[in-house]
Coordinates of C-alpha atoms in Angstrom, one line a residue:
X1 CA -0.1 0.0 0.0
X2 CA 2.9 2.2 0.7
X3 CA 4.2 1.6 -2.9
X4 CA 0.7 2.5 -4.2
X5 CA 0.7 5.9 -2.5
X6 CA 4.3 6.7 -3.6
X7 CA 3.4 5.9 -7.3
X8 CA 0.2 7.6 -7.0
X9 CA 1.8 10.9 -5.8
X10 CA 4.9 10.6 -7.9
X11 CA 2.3 10.6 -11.2
X12 CA 0.1 13.4 -9.7
X13 CA 2.8 15.6 -8.9
X14 CA 6.3 14.6 -10.7
X15 CA 4.8 14.0 -14.0
X16 CA 3.2 17.2 -14.6
X17 CA 6.4 18.8 -13.3
X18 CA 8.5 17.1 -15.7
X19 CA 6.1 18.2 -18.8
X20 CA 6.3 21.8 -17.3
X21 CA 9.9 21.5 -17.0
X22 CA 10.5 20.3 -20.5
X23 CA 8.3 23.1 -21.8
X24 CA 9.9 25.5 -19.6
X25 CA 13.7 24.6 -20.9
X26 CA 12.2 24.6 -24.5
X27 CA 10.5 28.2 -24.1
X28 CA 13.9 29.3 -22.2
X29 CA 16.3 28.3 -25.1
X30 CA 13.9 30.1 -27.5
X31 CA 13.0 33.2 -25.7
X32 CA 15.8 33.9 -23.2
X33 CA 18.1 35.3 -25.8
X34 CA 15.6 37.5 -27.3
X35 CA 14.6 38.6 -23.7
X36 CA 18.2 39.3 -22.7
X37 CA 19.1 41.0 -25.8
X38 CA 16.2 43.3 -25.3
X39 CA 16.8 43.9 -21.8
X40 CA 20.6 44.9 -22.5
X41 CA 19.5 47.0 -25.2
X42 CA 17.0 48.7 -22.8
X43 CA 19.9 48.9 -20.0
X44 CA 22.1 50.3 -22.5
X45 CA 20.0 53.3 -23.7
X46 CA 19.3 53.9 -20.0
X47 CA 22.9 54.0 -19.3
X48 CA 23.6 56.3 -22.3
X49 CA 20.9 58.5 -21.2
X50 CA 22.4 58.7 -17.4
X51 CA 25.9 59.4 -19.2
X52 CA 24.3 62.1 -21.5
X53 CA 22.7 63.6 -18.4
X54 CA 26.0 63.9 -16.5
X55 CA 28.1 64.9 -19.2
X56 CA 25.7 67.6 -20.5
X57 CA 24.9 68.7 -16.8
X58 CA 28.8 69.7 -16.7
X59 CA 28.6 71.2 -20.0
X60 CA 25.7 73.2 -19.0
X61 CA 27.9 74.4 -15.9
X62 CA 30.5 75.3 -18.3
X63 CA 28.3 77.2 -20.6
X64 CA 27.2 79.1 -17.6
X65 CA 30.9 80.1 -17.0
X66 CA 30.8 81.2 -20.9
X67 CA 27.8 83.1 -20.8
X68 CA 29.2 85.1 -17.8
X69 CA 32.1 86.5 -19.9
X70 CA 30.1 86.7 -22.9
X71 CA 27.3 88.9 -21.4
X72 CA 29.3 90.9 -18.9
X73 CA 30.1 94.1 -20.9
X74 CA 31.9 95.5 -17.9
X75 CA 34.4 92.8 -17.6
X76 CA 35.0 93.0 -21.5
X77 CA 35.6 96.8 -21.3
X78 CA 37.9 96.2 -18.1
X79 CA 40.0 93.5 -20.2
X80 CA 40.0 95.8 -23.1
X81 CA 41.6 98.5 -20.9
X82 CA 44.0 96.2 -19.5
X83 CA 45.2 95.1 -22.8
X84 CA 45.4 98.6 -24.1
X85 CA 47.5 100.2 -21.1
X86 CA 51.2 99.8 -20.6
X87 CA 51.7 101.2 -17.2
X88 CA 50.7 99.1 -13.9
X89 CA 49.1 101.3 -11.7
X90 CA 47.1 100.5 -8.5
X91 CA 43.7 100.7 -10.1
X92 CA 45.0 98.6 -13.1
X93 CA 46.4 96.0 -10.8
X94 CA 43.4 95.7 -8.9
X95 CA 41.2 95.2 -12.1
X96 CA 43.6 92.7 -13.3
X97 CA 43.4 90.8 -10.4
X98 CA 39.6 90.9 -10.2
X99 CA 39.4 89.5 -13.8
X100 CA 42.1 87.1 -13.3
X101 CA 40.2 85.8 -10.3
X102 CA 37.0 85.5 -12.4
X103 CA 38.9 83.4 -14.9
X104 CA 40.9 81.3 -12.6
X105 CA 37.9 80.4 -10.1
X106 CA 36.0 77.9 -12.4
X107 CA 39.1 76.4 -13.5
X108 CA 40.5 75.8 -10.0
X109 CA 37.1 74.7 -8.7
X110 CA 36.2 72.4 -11.5
X111 CA 38.6 68.9 -11.6
X112 CA 37.6 68.5 -15.2
X113 CA 38.5 72.1 -16.6
X114 CA 42.1 72.1 -17.6
X115 CA 42.3 75.9 -18.5
X116 CA 40.2 78.8 -19.6
X117 CA 41.1 81.4 -22.3
X118 CA 39.6 84.8 -22.9
X119 CA 40.9 86.4 -26.1
X120 CA 40.1 89.8 -27.1
X121 CA 41.4 90.8 -30.8
X122 CA 44.5 93.0 -30.3
X123 CA 47.5 93.9 -32.0
X124 CA 49.7 92.8 -29.3
X125 CA 48.3 89.2 -29.3
X126 CA 47.6 89.1 -25.6
X127 CA 45.2 86.8 -23.8
X128 CA 43.8 86.1 -20.4
X129 CA 44.8 82.6 -19.5
X130 CA 43.5 80.6 -16.3
X131 CA 47.0 79.2 -16.1
X132 CA 49.4 82.0 -17.0
X133 CA 47.3 85.1 -16.5
X134 CA 47.5 87.9 -19.1
X135 CA 50.2 86.5 -21.6
X136 CA 51.4 87.0 -25.2
X137 CA 50.4 84.1 -27.2
X138 CA 53.8 83.7 -28.7
X139 CA 55.4 83.1 -25.3
X140 CA 52.6 80.7 -24.3
X141 CA 53.1 76.8 -24.2
X142 CA 49.7 76.4 -26.0
X143 CA 49.2 78.1 -29.1
X144 CA 47.5 75.8 -31.4
X145 CA 44.2 77.1 -30.2
X146 CA 44.9 80.3 -31.6
X147 CA 45.7 78.8 -34.9
X148 CA 42.5 77.0 -34.9
X149 CA 40.5 80.0 -34.2
X150 CA 42.3 82.1 -36.9
X151 CA 41.5 79.3 -39.2
X152 CA 37.7 79.1 -38.6
X153 CA 34.9 80.4 -40.5
X154 CA 33.8 83.7 -38.8
X155 CA 30.4 82.5 -39.3
X156 CA 31.0 79.7 -36.7
X157 CA 29.7 80.9 -33.5
X158 CA 30.8 78.0 -31.6
X159 CA 32.5 74.5 -32.0
X160 CA 34.7 71.7 -30.4
X161 CA 38.3 70.4 -31.1
X162 CA 40.2 67.6 -29.9
X163 CA 43.9 68.6 -29.1
X164 CA 47.2 67.3 -27.5
X165 CA 49.1 70.0 -25.5
X166 CA 52.2 70.0 -23.1
X167 CA 51.8 72.0 -19.9
X168 CA 55.6 72.3 -19.6
X169 CA 58.5 72.3 -22.1
X170 CA 60.2 69.5 -20.3
X171 CA 57.1 67.1 -20.3
X172 CA 57.5 63.9 -22.5
X173 CA 53.5 63.0 -22.3
X174 CA 51.0 65.3 -24.1
X175 CA 47.7 65.9 -22.3
X176 CA 44.6 65.2 -24.3
X177 CA 41.9 67.9 -24.0
X178 CA 38.7 69.1 -25.6
X179 CA 38.4 72.7 -26.8
X180 CA 35.0 74.3 -26.7
X181 CA 35.0 77.5 -28.5
X182 CA 32.5 80.3 -28.4
X183 CA 32.9 83.5 -30.1
X184 CA 32.0 86.7 -28.1
X185 CA 28.7 88.4 -29.3
X186 CA 29.5 92.1 -28.5
X187 CA 33.0 92.1 -29.6
X188 CA 35.7 90.3 -31.7
X189 CA 37.0 87.5 -29.7
X190 CA 36.5 84.2 -28.4
X191 CA 36.1 82.2 -25.1
X192 CA 37.9 78.8 -24.9
X193 CA 37.6 76.2 -22.5
X194 CA 39.8 73.3 -22.4
X195 CA 38.3 70.1 -20.8
X196 CA 40.5 67.2 -19.6
X197 CA 39.6 64.4 -21.7
X198 CA 41.1 61.7 -19.3
X199 CA 38.6 62.8 -16.7
X200 CA 35.6 61.9 -18.9
X201 CA 37.3 58.9 -19.8
X202 CA 38.2 57.6 -16.4
X203 CA 34.5 58.3 -15.4
X204 CA 33.3 56.1 -18.4
X205 CA 35.6 53.5 -17.5
X206 CA 34.5 53.1 -14.1
X207 CA 31.0 52.2 -15.4
X208 CA 29.7 49.0 -15.0
X209 CA 29.6 47.5 -18.4
X210 CA 29.5 44.0 -20.3
X211 CA 32.5 42.4 -21.1
X212 CA 34.2 44.1 -24.3
X213 CA 31.3 46.7 -24.5
X214 CA 32.9 49.9 -25.5
X215 CA 31.2 53.5 -24.6
X216 CA 32.0 56.3 -26.9
X217 CA 30.9 60.0 -27.0
X218 CA 31.4 61.3 -30.7
X219 CA 31.3 65.2 -31.7
X220 CA 29.6 66.8 -34.5
X221 CA 32.7 66.0 -36.7
X222 CA 32.3 62.2 -35.9
X223 CA 35.6 62.1 -33.9
X224 CA 35.7 60.3 -30.6
X225 CA 36.0 62.7 -27.8
X226 CA 35.6 60.4 -24.7
X227 CA 35.8 56.8 -24.3
X228 CA 35.9 53.9 -21.9
X229 CA 38.5 52.2 -24.0
X230 CA 42.2 53.5 -24.2
X231 CA 42.3 52.5 -27.9
X232 CA 39.6 54.2 -29.8
X233 CA 41.2 53.5 -33.2
X234 CA 39.1 50.5 -33.8
X235 CA 35.9 52.1 -33.0
X236 CA 36.7 55.3 -35.4
X237 CA 37.0 52.6 -38.2
X238 CA 33.5 51.4 -37.7
X239 CA 32.0 55.0 -37.7
X240 CA 31.0 55.1 -41.4
X241 CA 28.9 52.1 -40.9
X242 CA 27.5 53.5 -37.5
X243 CA 26.7 56.9 -39.2
X244 CA 24.4 54.9 -41.6
X245 CA 22.3 53.6 -38.9
X246 CA 19.4 56.0 -37.9
X247 CA 17.6 53.9 -35.3
X248 CA 18.6 53.8 -31.6
X249 CA 19.5 50.0 -31.8
X250 CA 21.1 48.3 -34.9
X251 CA 23.6 45.8 -36.1
X252 CA 26.7 46.4 -37.9
X253 CA 28.9 43.5 -39.8
X254 CA 32.4 43.9 -40.0
X255 CA 35.1 41.5 -41.2
X256 CA 36.0 40.5 -37.4
X257 CA 32.7 40.4 -35.9
X258 CA 29.0 41.5 -35.7
X259 CA 28.3 44.3 -33.3
X260 CA 25.1 45.6 -31.6
X261 CA 24.9 49.7 -31.7
X262 CA 23.0 51.4 -29.1
X263 CA 23.1 55.1 -30.1
X264 CA 21.6 58.4 -28.4
X265 CA 21.9 61.6 -30.1
X266 CA 22.1 64.9 -28.2
X267 CA 20.1 67.8 -29.5
X268 CA 21.9 70.4 -27.2
X269 CA 25.5 69.8 -28.6
X270 CA 24.8 67.3 -31.7
X271 CA 26.8 64.7 -30.0
X272 CA 26.3 60.8 -30.1
X273 CA 26.3 58.7 -27.2
X274 CA 27.2 55.3 -28.5
X275 CA 27.5 51.8 -26.9
X276 CA 29.4 48.9 -29.0
X277 CA 28.9 45.2 -28.0
X278 CA 30.0 42.2 -29.7
X279 CA 27.1 39.9 -30.3
X280 CA 29.4 37.0 -29.2
X281 CA 29.2 38.5 -25.7
X282 CA 25.4 38.6 -25.8
X283 CA 25.2 34.9 -26.9
X284 CA 27.5 33.9 -24.4
X285 CA 25.4 35.3 -21.4
X286 CA 22.3 33.7 -22.9
X287 CA 24.2 30.2 -23.0
X288 CA 25.1 30.6 -19.3
X289 CA 21.7 31.6 -18.2
X290 CA 20.3 28.6 -19.8
X291 CA 22.7 26.5 -18.2
X292 CA 22.2 28.0 -14.6
X293 CA 18.4 27.5 -15.4
X294 CA 18.8 23.9 -16.2
X295 CA 21.0 23.2 -13.2
X296 CA 18.3 24.9 -10.9
X297 CA 15.8 22.8 -12.8
X298 CA 17.5 19.5 -11.9
X299 CA 18.1 20.7 -8.2
X300 CA 14.5 21.4 -8.0
X301 CA 13.5 18.1 -9.5
X302 CA 15.6 16.1 -7.0
X303 CA 14.2 18.3 -4.0
X304 CA 10.7 17.5 -5.4
X305 CA 11.5 13.9 -5.6
X306 CA 12.8 13.9 -1.9
X307 CA 9.9 16.1 -0.6
X308 CA 7.4 13.6 -2.3
X309 CA 8.9 10.7 -0.5
X310 CA 8.9 12.4 2.6
X311 CA 5.4 13.3 2.5
X312 CA 4.0 10.0 1.2
X313 CA 5.7 8.2 4.2
X314 CA 4.1 10.9 6.5
X315 CA 0.6 10.5 5.1
X316 CA 1.0 6.9 5.1
X317 CA 1.7 6.8 8.7
X318 CA -1.3 9.1 9.5
X319 CA -3.6 6.9 7.5
X320 CA -2.3 3.9 9.0
X321 CA -3.1 5.2 12.6
X322 CA -6.7 5.9 11.3
X323 CA -7.0 2.4 9.8
X324 CA -5.5 1.0 13.1
X325 CA -8.0 2.8 14.9
X326 CA -10.8 1.7 12.9
X327 CA -9.6 -1.8 13.0
X328 CA -9.4 -1.7 16.6
X329 CA -13.1 -0.3 16.9
X330 CA -14.5 -3.1 14.5
X331 CA -12.4 -5.7 16.9
X332 CA -13.6 -4.3 20.1
X333 CA -10.0 -3.4 21.2
X334 CA -9.0 -0.6 23.5
X335 CA -8.9 2.6 21.7
X336 CA -5.9 5.0 21.9
X337 CA -6.7 8.1 23.9
X338 CA -8.2 11.4 22.2
X339 CA -6.5 14.5 21.7
X340 CA -6.7 16.5 25.1
X341 CA -8.6 19.8 23.4
X342 CA -8.7 19.7 19.6
X343 CA -10.5 16.9 17.7
X344 CA -8.0 17.0 15.0
X345 CA -5.0 19.1 13.5
X346 CA -6.9 20.7 10.7
X347 CA -9.7 21.9 13.0
X348 CA -6.9 23.3 15.4
X349 CA -5.1 25.1 12.5
X350 CA -8.3 26.7 11.1
X351 CA -9.4 27.5 14.8
X352 CA -6.0 29.2 15.4
X353 CA -5.9 31.1 12.0
X354 CA -9.4 32.5 12.5
X355 CA -8.6 33.7 15.8
X356 CA -5.4 35.3 14.9
X357 CA -6.7 37.0 11.8
X358 CA -9.8 38.4 13.8
X359 CA -7.3 39.7 16.6
X360 CA -4.9 41.1 14.2
X361 CA -7.6 42.8 12.2
X362 CA -9.2 44.4 15.3
X363 CA -5.8 45.7 16.5
X364 CA -5.0 47.2 13.0
X365 CA -8.4 48.9 12.9
X366 CA -7.4 50.5 16.5
X367 CA -4.1 51.5 15.2
X368 CA -5.4 53.2 12.2
X369 CA -8.0 55.2 14.3
X370 CA -5.4 56.2 16.9
X371 CA -2.8 57.2 13.9
X372 CA -5.9 59.3 12.3
X373 CA -6.7 61.0 15.5
X374 CA -3.0 61.9 16.2
X375 CA -2.5 63.2 12.7
X376 CA -5.7 65.4 12.9
X377 CA -4.5 66.6 16.4
X378 CA -1.1 67.4 15.0
X379 CA -2.4 69.3 12.3
X380 CA -4.4 71.4 14.4
X381 CA -1.4 72.1 16.6
X382 CA 0.8 73.0 13.6
X383 CA -1.8 75.5 12.2
X384 CA -2.5 76.9 15.8
X385 CA 1.3 77.3 16.3
X386 CA 1.7 79.1 13.1
X387 CA -1.0 81.7 13.3
X388 CA 0.6 83.1 16.7
X389 CA 3.9 83.0 15.3
X390 CA 2.7 85.5 12.4
X391 CA 0.5 87.5 14.7
X392 CA 3.3 88.4 16.8
X393 CA 5.5 89.6 14.3
X394 CA 2.6 91.9 12.7
X395 CA 1.6 93.1 15.8
X396 CA 4.8 94.3 16.7
X397 CA 5.4 96.1 13.4
X398 CA 1.9 97.8 14.0
X399 CA 3.2 98.8 17.5
X400 CA 6.5 100.0 16.2
X401 CA 4.6 102.1 13.5
X402 CA 2.5 103.5 16.3
X403 CA 5.2 104.3 18.6
X404 CA 6.8 106.5 15.5
X405 CA 3.7 108.5 15.2
X406 CA 3.6 109.2 18.9
X407 CA 7.1 110.2 19.2
X408 CA 7.5 112.4 16.0
X409 CA 5.7 115.2 14.6
X410 CA 4.4 114.8 10.9
X411 CA 3.0 116.9 8.6
X412 CA -0.9 116.3 8.1
X413 CA -0.5 114.7 4.7
X414 CA 2.4 112.2 5.9
X415 CA 0.4 111.5 9.1
X416 CA -2.6 110.7 6.8
X417 CA -0.5 108.4 4.8
X418 CA 1.1 106.8 8.0
X419 CA -2.3 106.0 9.3
X420 CA -3.5 104.7 6.1
X421 CA -0.8 102.2 6.0
X422 CA -1.4 101.2 9.6
X423 CA -5.1 100.8 8.8
X424 CA -4.0 98.7 5.7
X425 CA -1.9 96.5 7.4
X426 CA -4.7 95.8 10.0
X427 CA -7.1 95.1 7.3
X428 CA -4.7 92.7 5.5
X429 CA -4.0 91.0 9.0
X430 CA -7.8 90.7 9.7
X431 CA -8.0 88.8 6.3
X432 CA -5.4 86.5 6.9
X433 CA -6.8 85.8 10.5
X434 CA -10.3 85.0 9.2
X435 CA -8.7 82.5 6.6
X436 CA -6.4 81.1 9.0
X437 CA -9.1 80.5 11.8
X438 CA -11.3 78.8 9.5
X439 CA -11.9 75.0 9.5
X440 CA -8.4 73.6 9.5
X441 CA -9.3 70.5 7.5
X442 CA -10.7 72.5 4.8
X443 CA -9.0 72.5 1.3
X444 CA -9.0 75.6 -0.6
X445 CA -8.3 76.4 -4.4
X446 CA -4.8 77.5 -5.0
X447 CA -6.2 80.9 -6.2
X448 CA -7.9 81.3 -2.5
X449 CA -4.5 80.4 -1.0
X450 CA -2.5 83.0 -3.2
X451 CA -4.9 85.7 -2.4
X452 CA -4.2 85.0 1.2
X453 CA -0.6 84.9 0.7
X454 CA -0.4 88.5 -1.2
X455 CA -2.2 90.0 1.9
X456 CA 0.6 88.6 4.1
X457 CA 3.2 90.0 1.4
X458 CA 1.6 93.5 1.5
X459 CA 2.2 93.4 5.3
X460 CA 5.7 92.5 5.0
X461 CA 6.4 95.0 2.4
X462 CA 5.1 97.8 4.5
X463 CA 7.0 96.3 7.4
X464 CA 10.3 96.2 5.7
X465 CA 9.5 99.5 3.5
X466 CA 9.4 97.8 0.1
X467 CA 12.8 96.1 0.4
X468 CA 11.7 93.3 -1.4
X469 CA 9.8 92.6 -4.6
X470 CA 7.6 89.4 -5.5
X471 CA 7.0 88.1 -9.1
X472 CA 4.3 85.5 -9.5
X473 CA 4.4 82.9 -12.4
X474 CA 1.4 80.8 -12.0
X475 CA -0.4 78.8 -14.8
X476 CA -4.0 79.7 -14.9
X477 CA -5.3 76.1 -15.3
X478 CA -3.9 75.4 -11.8
X479 CA -6.0 78.1 -10.0
X480 CA -9.0 75.9 -9.1
X481 CA -6.9 72.7 -7.7
X482 CA -7.4 72.1 -4.3
X483 CA -4.6 72.5 -1.6
X484 CA -4.4 72.6 2.1
X485 CA -4.4 76.2 3.6
X486 CA -1.4 78.2 4.8
X487 CA 1.1 76.2 3.0
X488 CA 2.5 79.1 0.8
X489 CA 2.7 81.9 3.5
X490 CA 5.3 80.1 5.5
X491 CA 7.7 79.7 2.6
X492 CA 7.5 83.5 2.0
X493 CA 8.1 84.0 5.5
X494 CA 11.0 81.8 5.3
X495 CA 12.7 83.8 2.4
X496 CA 12.1 87.1 4.3
X497 CA 13.3 86.3 7.7
X498 CA 16.2 84.0 6.8
X499 CA 17.2 85.4 3.3
X500 CA 16.2 89.0 2.6
X501 CA 16.0 90.4 6.1
X502 CA 20.0 89.7 6.5
X503 CA 20.8 91.4 3.1
X504 CA 21.6 95.0 2.6
X505 CA 20.2 95.6 -0.7
X506 CA 16.8 95.2 -2.1
X507 CA 15.7 91.6 -3.1
X508 CA 13.4 89.6 -5.3
X509 CA 11.1 86.5 -4.5
X510 CA 9.8 84.5 -7.4
X511 CA 7.0 82.0 -6.9
X512 CA 6.4 79.9 -9.8
X513 CA 3.5 77.1 -9.7
X514 CA 2.8 74.8 -12.7
X515 CA 1.3 71.6 -13.5
X516 CA 3.3 68.5 -14.6
X517 CA 1.2 65.4 -15.2
X518 CA -0.7 64.7 -12.0
X519 CA 1.9 66.7 -9.9
X520 CA 1.6 70.4 -9.0
X521 CA 5.1 71.9 -8.7
X522 CA 5.7 75.0 -6.3
X523 CA 8.9 76.8 -6.4
X524 CA 9.9 79.8 -4.2
X525 CA 13.3 81.4 -5.2
X526 CA 15.0 84.5 -3.6
X527 CA 18.1 86.2 -3.9
X528 CA 18.7 86.6 -0.1
X529 CA 21.8 86.0 1.9
X530 CA 21.4 82.2 1.5
X531 CA 23.0 79.7 3.6
X532 CA 26.4 77.8 3.4
X533 CA 26.6 74.2 2.6
X534 CA 27.2 73.1 6.4
X535 CA 23.9 75.1 7.4
X536 CA 22.2 73.7 4.4
X537 CA 22.8 70.0 5.4
X538 CA 21.8 71.0 8.9
X539 CA 18.3 72.1 7.7
X540 CA 17.7 69.3 5.5
X541 CA 18.6 66.9 8.2
X542 CA 16.0 68.6 10.6
X543 CA 13.4 68.8 8.1
X544 CA 13.6 64.7 7.8
X545 CA 13.7 64.4 11.6
X546 CA 10.7 64.0 13.8
X547 CA 11.9 66.3 16.5
X548 CA 10.6 69.8 16.9
X549 CA 12.8 73.0 16.8
X550 CA 12.5 76.6 16.9
X551 CA 14.6 77.8 13.8
X552 CA 12.8 77.9 10.3
X553 CA 9.7 77.0 12.2
X554 CA 7.4 78.1 9.1
X555 CA 9.3 75.9 6.8
X556 CA 9.2 72.9 9.1
X557 CA 5.6 73.2 10.0
X558 CA 4.6 73.4 6.4
X559 CA 6.9 70.2 5.5
X560 CA 5.3 68.2 8.2
X561 CA 1.6 69.5 7.4
X562 CA 2.3 68.4 3.7
X563 CA 3.6 65.2 4.6
X564 CA 0.8 64.3 6.8
X565 CA -1.6 65.3 4.0
X566 CA 0.2 63.5 1.0
X567 CA 2.4 60.9 2.6
X568 CA 5.1 59.6 0.0
X569 CA 3.5 61.7 -2.8
X570 CA 5.0 64.8 -1.4
X571 CA 8.5 65.9 -2.0
X572 CA 10.4 68.9 -0.7
X573 CA 13.8 70.0 -1.8
X574 CA 16.0 73.0 -0.6
X575 CA 19.0 74.5 -2.3
X576 CA 21.1 77.4 -1.3
X577 CA 24.4 79.2 -1.6
X578 CA 25.6 81.8 0.5
X579 CA 25.2 85.5 -0.7
X580 CA 23.3 84.0 -3.8
X581 CA 20.0 83.2 -2.3
X582 CA 17.7 80.1 -1.5
X583 CA 15.2 77.9 -3.7
X584 CA 12.5 75.7 -2.3
X585 CA 10.9 73.2 -4.6
X586 CA 7.7 71.3 -3.6
X587 CA 5.7 68.7 -5.6
X588 CA 2.3 67.7 -4.2
X589 CA -0.4 65.5 -6.1
X590 CA -3.2 67.4 -7.8
X591 CA -6.5 67.2 -6.3

């Protein structure tokens, strides 16, 4: 009988498994190769996009440096005066130090910048260099850039050139650089940024790629400018065939082997980002994966065989006990004692599962209700904390304005103007308090929230005597979206109290609101005092923490309320540079 159970279980379980195993292996052999190649193509395109983003991010930073010199007429005039004068006066020395600092700063701060040249056409052939200062081209170690510039068509506004230069006359090896040329718009001349090719080559070489996979970046002249391979001559020979392909993924056939090509064309710089993989590498991975799959299937089959044998033995023993009890009952023999509590193991399992499920479900409901109440109370506490915070500052301003009127004697027209301003502040404060003291759980339209924020801004502009201006850039289509109350005002307050207040000159706040898919994007940017990197990291850590703190209370409360409202769908990021300003970016789902 035991043998019968084993054969039955084997036929019921192992036979279907063997059939499925055969079908699976067959399907794997047919489809795995195609699947892997498609997956590799997808990953390669994703890798190329990441490389493009990283490279063009750096190139955009470089472009900003070029735009600075191109659009700074004062700097250009100063440089012309330095070239034209022969005597070194104190003013000329100071001007030279300022220009030299502007040119050296990006070259010294960016590891991928070799040097920067700013050349204004002059009969002395002088050029401003980040490495050598104001120097004659004839005396400079690097002259080839000038020859390329002179030979270039005057209608070409910008271009790139690969060059090999020596930094010192005694150096044996050349330094490979990519020179980016950009003609000046307002005068005859050019800005040349020399980028270290090895910096980008090493970055590409550090990427995780397939064996023998080549990553290449090609400029508008179809020359390889960056590569993860030390020798790109082979790739240069394949460029004519690659140039014929217009798709993002295609195959080329060479004398030595077939290659799969993935390419991505940049619209910004007209560069190509290309991945070249030998197809033999792709097939090798497919064969390995199939081998691994078969090995796993064999192990699973052996394990299944052992498991069926164990279960058959166990079930047979249980059936034998039942047959023994029935047989003892038929013969009138003494029966074994029954279980102490439960009739059978299946009833015991079902009973405990139901009991555990009910208890856990009840506990989950209790925890959910408790969490909801805590969040509701926290929302009320945050809003009540925010209202006195602003009310205290505004009443303090009204108090100071009143004291000024009491201590000074004004003409009647000035007195009326002062009283009108105080009345206007109180009227705006009244509108804000009516808005804030309403139902805290009530959502409002974005238009209503903006209107309340403008009342707050008018109070602060009066208080700070128009020390700042505000620019609104809001999409009209977003005005009817529902948002939580009082989330914009603290962001403006943060810009005023921690940025604009500390700066001597007049400042600007720009609020931009736009829709992006199902997300509402809000940005508040000011050109206040900003914070240094260490302080910025501290603010970011505190925004992520669960503890309360007093500094930046408006920003903290707003972040916490939005997080309670929208959960993981809400995002907040903050960027700042000392003496340049601060930018806060918020994303919330559209309601």
